[in-house]
PDB file of C-alpha atoms in Angstrom:
ATOM      1  CA  MET A   1       0.000   0.000   0.000  1.00 56.00           C
ATOM      2  CA  PRO A   2       1.424   3.386  -0.949  1.00 67.00           C
ATOM      3  CA  GLN A   3       2.617   5.647   1.822  1.00 88.00           C
ATOM      4  CA  LEU A   4       1.049   9.008   2.596  1.00 86.00           C
ATOM      5  CA  GLN A   5       3.971  10.933   1.102  1.00 87.00           C
ATOM      6  CA  GLU A   6       3.777   8.947  -2.140  1.00 88.00           C
ATOM      7  CA  LEU A   7       0.058   9.603  -2.492  1.00 86.00           C
ATOM      8  CA  GLU A   8       0.486  13.289  -1.682  1.00 87.00           C
ATOM      9  CA  GLN A   9       3.200  13.532  -4.347  1.00 87.00           C
ATOM     10  CA  ILE A  10       1.082  11.764  -6.963  1.00 84.00           C
ATOM     11  CA  PHE A  11      -1.975  13.882  -6.176  1.00 85.00           C
ATOM     12  CA  SER A  12      -0.067  17.173  -6.027  1.00 85.00           C
ATOM     13  CA  THR A  13       1.418  16.609  -9.486  1.00 87.00           C
ATOM     14  CA  ASN A  14      -1.909  15.448 -10.941  1.00 82.00           C
ATOM     15  CA  ASN A  15      -5.159  16.101  -9.107  1.00 75.00           C
ATOM     16  CA  HIS A  16      -6.906  14.157 -11.900  1.00 74.00           C
ATOM     17  CA  SER A  17      -5.272  11.065 -10.433  1.00 79.00           C
ATOM     18  CA  PRO A  18      -7.594   8.298  -9.219  1.00 85.00           C
ATOM     19  CA  VAL A  19      -5.567   7.985  -5.983  1.00 91.00           C
ATOM     20  CA  PHE A  20      -7.585  10.690  -4.245  1.00 93.00           C
ATOM     21  CA  PRO A  21      -9.908   8.317  -2.312  1.00 94.00           C
ATOM     22  CA  MET A  22      -6.877   6.510  -0.880  1.00 94.00           C
ATOM     23  CA  LEU A  23      -5.256   9.800   0.144  1.00 94.00           C
ATOM     24  CA  ALA A  24      -8.501  11.169   1.601  1.00 95.00           C
ATOM     25  CA  ASN A  25      -9.033   7.933   3.533  1.00 95.00           C
ATOM     26  CA  ILE A  26      -5.564   8.192   5.093  1.00 95.00           C
ATOM     27  CA  TYR A  27      -6.359  11.755   6.178  1.00 96.00           C
ATOM     28  CA  TYR A  28      -9.681  10.516   7.562  1.00 97.00           C
ATOM     29  CA  GLN A  29      -7.953   7.746   9.529  1.00 96.00           C
ATOM     30  CA  LYS A  30      -5.475  10.293  10.915  1.00 96.00           C
ATOM     31  CA  LYS A  31      -8.446  12.492  11.940  1.00 97.00           C
ATOM     32  CA  LEU A  32      -7.334  15.216   9.540  1.00 97.00           C
ATOM     33  CA  TYR A  33     -10.893  15.765   8.407  1.00 98.00           C
ATOM     34  CA  LYS A  34     -10.378  19.193   6.856  1.00 97.00           C
ATOM     35  CA  TYR A  35      -7.760  17.699   4.524  1.00 96.00           C
ATOM     36  CA  ALA A  36      -9.931  14.663   3.750  1.00 97.00           C
ATOM     37  CA  VAL A  37     -12.770  16.962   2.659  1.00 97.00           C
ATOM     38  CA  LYS A  38     -10.432  19.132   0.596  1.00 96.00           C
ATOM     39  CA  ILE A  39      -8.920  16.138  -1.228  1.00 95.00           C
ATOM     40  CA  CYS A  40     -12.362  14.620  -1.852  1.00 96.00           C
ATOM     41  CA  LYS A  41     -13.717  17.866  -3.253  1.00 96.00           C
ATOM     42  CA  LEU A  42     -10.713  18.307  -5.562  1.00 94.00           C
ATOM     43  CA  GLY A  43     -10.866  14.707  -6.734  1.00 94.00           C
ATOM     44  CA  LEU A  44     -14.636  14.679  -7.143  1.00 96.00           C
ATOM     45  CA  ASN A  45     -14.416  17.861  -9.183  1.00 94.00           C
ATOM     46  CA  GLN A  46     -12.557  15.782 -11.780  1.00 92.00           C
ATOM     47  CA  ASP A  47     -14.405  12.493 -11.184  1.00 94.00           C
ATOM     48  CA  PRO A  48     -17.843  13.310  -9.711  1.00 95.00           C
ATOM     49  CA  GLU A  49     -19.059   9.708  -9.838  1.00 95.00           C
ATOM     50  CA  ASN A  50     -16.170   8.181  -7.898  1.00 96.00           C
ATOM     51  CA  LEU A  51     -18.100   6.086  -5.379  1.00 97.00           C
ATOM     52  CA  GLU A  52     -15.269   5.624  -2.909  1.00 96.00           C
ATOM     53  CA  GLY A  53     -14.438   9.331  -2.964  1.00 96.00           C
ATOM     54  CA  LEU A  54     -18.094  10.149  -2.341  1.00 98.00           C
ATOM     55  CA  TYR A  55     -18.283   7.592   0.479  1.00 98.00           C
ATOM     56  CA  ILE A  56     -15.228   9.009   2.238  1.00 98.00           C
ATOM     57  CA  LEU A  57     -16.635  12.526   1.868  1.00 98.00           C
ATOM     58  CA  ALA A  58     -19.936  11.366   3.399  1.00 98.00           C
ATOM     59  CA  LYS A  59     -18.131   9.674   6.315  1.00 98.00           C
ATOM     60  CA  THR A  60     -16.084  12.812   6.888  1.00 98.00           C
ATOM     61  CA  PHE A  61     -19.127  15.083   6.820  1.00 98.00           C
ATOM     62  CA  LEU A  62     -20.846  12.742   9.253  1.00 97.00           C
ATOM     63  CA  ILE A  63     -17.999  12.848  11.746  1.00 97.00           C
ATOM     64  CA  GLN A  64     -17.888  16.642  11.398  1.00 97.00           C
ATOM     65  CA  GLY A  65     -21.572  16.793  12.351  1.00 96.00           C
ATOM     66  CA  GLU A  66     -22.836  17.699   8.879  1.00 97.00           C
ATOM     67  CA  ILE A  67     -25.358  14.875   8.914  1.00 97.00           C
ATOM     68  CA  VAL A  68     -27.733  16.197   6.243  1.00 97.00           C
ATOM     69  CA  LYS A  69     -24.840  16.676   3.796  1.00 98.00           C
ATOM     70  CA  ALA A  70     -23.751  13.097   4.493  1.00 98.00           C
ATOM     71  CA  GLU A  71     -27.320  11.896   3.935  1.00 98.00           C
ATOM     72  CA  GLN A  72     -27.527  13.563   0.521  1.00 98.00           C
ATOM     73  CA  ILE A  73     -24.188  12.141  -0.624  1.00 98.00           C
ATOM     74  CA  LEU A  74     -25.116   8.632   0.525  1.00 98.00           C
ATOM     75  CA  LYS A  75     -28.451   8.832  -1.312  1.00 98.00           C
ATOM     76  CA  ASN A  76     -26.566   9.982  -4.406  1.00 98.00           C
ATOM     77  CA  ILE A  77     -24.186   7.013  -4.152  1.00 98.00           C
ATOM     78  CA  LEU A  78     -27.139   4.633  -3.912  1.00 97.00           C
ATOM     79  CA  ARG A  79     -28.794   6.208  -6.958  1.00 97.00           C
ATOM     80  CA  MET A  80     -25.630   5.417  -8.921  1.00 97.00           C
ATOM     81  CA  CYS A  81     -24.946   2.049  -7.297  1.00 97.00           C
ATOM     82  CA  PRO A  82     -27.922   0.623  -5.366  1.00 96.00           C
ATOM     83  CA  PHE A  83     -25.928  -2.334  -4.039  1.00 95.00           C
ATOM     84  CA  HIS A  84     -23.155  -0.310  -2.316  1.00 97.00           C
ATOM     85  CA  LEU A  85     -23.270  -2.082   1.054  1.00 97.00           C
ATOM     86  CA  HIS A  86     -21.317   0.381   3.193  1.00 97.00           C
ATOM     87  CA  SER A  87     -23.259   3.364   1.882  1.00 98.00           C
ATOM     88  CA  SER A  88     -26.553   1.588   2.531  1.00 98.00           C
ATOM     89  CA  LEU A  89     -25.630   0.709   6.099  1.00 98.00           C
ATOM     90  CA  LEU A  90     -24.309   4.179   6.812  1.00 98.00           C
ATOM     91  CA  LEU A  91     -27.403   5.770   5.268  1.00 98.00           C
ATOM     92  CA  LEU A  92     -29.693   3.648   7.448  1.00 97.00           C
ATOM     93  CA  HIS A  93     -27.736   4.825  10.493  1.00 97.00           C
ATOM     94  CA  VAL A  94     -27.975   8.448   9.329  1.00 97.00           C
ATOM     95  CA  LEU A  95     -31.712   8.153   8.655  1.00 97.00           C
ATOM     96  CA  GLU A  96     -32.225   6.820  12.179  1.00 96.00           C
ATOM     97  CA  THR A  97     -30.109   9.637  13.616  1.00 95.00           C
ATOM     98  CA  LEU A  98     -32.220  12.187  11.754  1.00 95.00           C
ATOM     99  CA  ASN A  99     -35.446  10.456  12.882  1.00 95.00           C
ATOM    100  CA  ARG A 100     -36.607  10.000   9.293  1.00 95.00           C
ATOM    101  CA  ASN A 101     -39.934   8.356   8.495  1.00 93.00           C
ATOM    102  CA  GLU A 102     -39.974   4.590   9.091  1.00 93.00           C
ATOM    103  CA  LYS A 103     -41.327   4.050   5.565  1.00 95.00           C
ATOM    104  CA  VAL A 104     -38.099   5.534   4.202  1.00 95.00           C
ATOM    105  CA  LEU A 105     -36.028   3.314   6.488  1.00 96.00           C
ATOM    106  CA  LYS A 106     -38.086   0.295   5.441  1.00 96.00           C
ATOM    107  CA  THR A 107     -37.516   1.068   1.757  1.00 96.00           C
ATOM    108  CA  TYR A 108     -33.733   1.191   2.152  1.00 96.00           C
ATOM    109  CA  ALA A 109     -33.644  -1.829   4.480  1.00 97.00           C
ATOM    110  CA  LYS A 110     -35.711  -3.882   2.045  1.00 96.00           C
ATOM    111  CA  LYS A 111     -33.597  -2.856  -0.939  1.00 96.00           C
ATOM    112  CA  ILE A 112     -30.231  -3.712   0.648  1.00 97.00           C
ATOM    113  CA  HIS A 113     -31.648  -6.938   2.076  1.00 97.00           C
ATOM    114  CA  GLY A 114     -32.375  -7.986  -1.501  1.00 96.00           C
ATOM    115  CA  PHE A 115     -28.660  -7.699  -2.301  1.00 96.00           C
ATOM    116  CA  TYR A 116     -27.128  -8.895   0.993  1.00 97.00           C
ATOM    117  CA  PRO A 117     -29.656 -11.095   2.824  1.00 96.00           C
ATOM    118  CA  SER A 118     -26.966 -12.927   4.817  1.00 97.00           C
ATOM    119  CA  ASN A 119     -25.173  -9.817   6.135  1.00 97.00           C
ATOM    120  CA  ILE A 120     -25.729  -9.584   9.890  1.00 97.00           C
ATOM    121  CA  LYS A 121     -26.147  -5.799   9.955  1.00 97.00           C
ATOM    122  CA  VAL A 122     -28.512  -5.905   6.977  1.00 97.00           C
ATOM    123  CA  GLN A 123     -30.525  -8.639   8.701  1.00 96.00           C
ATOM    124  CA  ALA A 124     -30.808  -6.494  11.847  1.00 96.00           C
ATOM    125  CA  TYR A 125     -32.140  -3.493   9.898  1.00 97.00           C
ATOM    126  CA  TYR A 126     -34.488  -5.727   7.910  1.00 97.00           C
ATOM    127  CA  LYS A 127     -35.828  -7.312  11.074  1.00 96.00           C
ATOM    128  CA  LYS A 128     -36.231  -3.912  12.718  1.00 95.00           C
ATOM    129  CA  TYR A 129     -38.085  -2.209   9.849  1.00 95.00           C
ATOM    130  CA  CYS A 130     -39.551  -4.920   7.607  1.00 93.00           C
ATOM    131  CA  ASN A 131     -40.609  -7.677   9.988  1.00 83.00           C
ATOM    132  CA  MET A 132     -42.715  -5.410  12.155  1.00 64.00           C
ATOM    133  CA  ILE A 133     -45.998  -6.916  13.234  1.00 56.00           C
ATOM    134  CA  LYS A 134     -48.842  -4.485  12.701  1.00 53.00           C
ATOM    135  CA  THR A 135     -51.433  -4.484  15.458  1.00 48.00           C
ATOM    136  CA  THR A 136     -54.997  -3.501  14.746  1.00 49.00           C
ATOM    137  CA  SER A 137     -57.253  -1.999  17.360  1.00 47.00           C
TER     138      SER A 137
END
């Protein structure tokens, strides 16, 4: 795996380089969130559909407390790639945090369960939102 300095050198000489998600992720892991956002924005300016770059940007916004921005990015990722597991799980967490409508949560839980029915986290969300027993009074 390339070192931070190598990635910085590659990216600084060519910000069109596809290494930006790796560099942004290293900054994220080092808790250098401002730099992670900056690298993601520069990279996404050149490659706006880079799923990993978008995912790292969403994670960084989330940790910075910009939950609605993270929500929008995650929804965008899932429009482009509905089976992106990590984005789906993170979006479900974000939707819960924002107290979104249970119908919305059910829709996302059902969709990701269709792709990953054996994933433990997916099963938990599916059970929570899709296996609810409706009581009638």
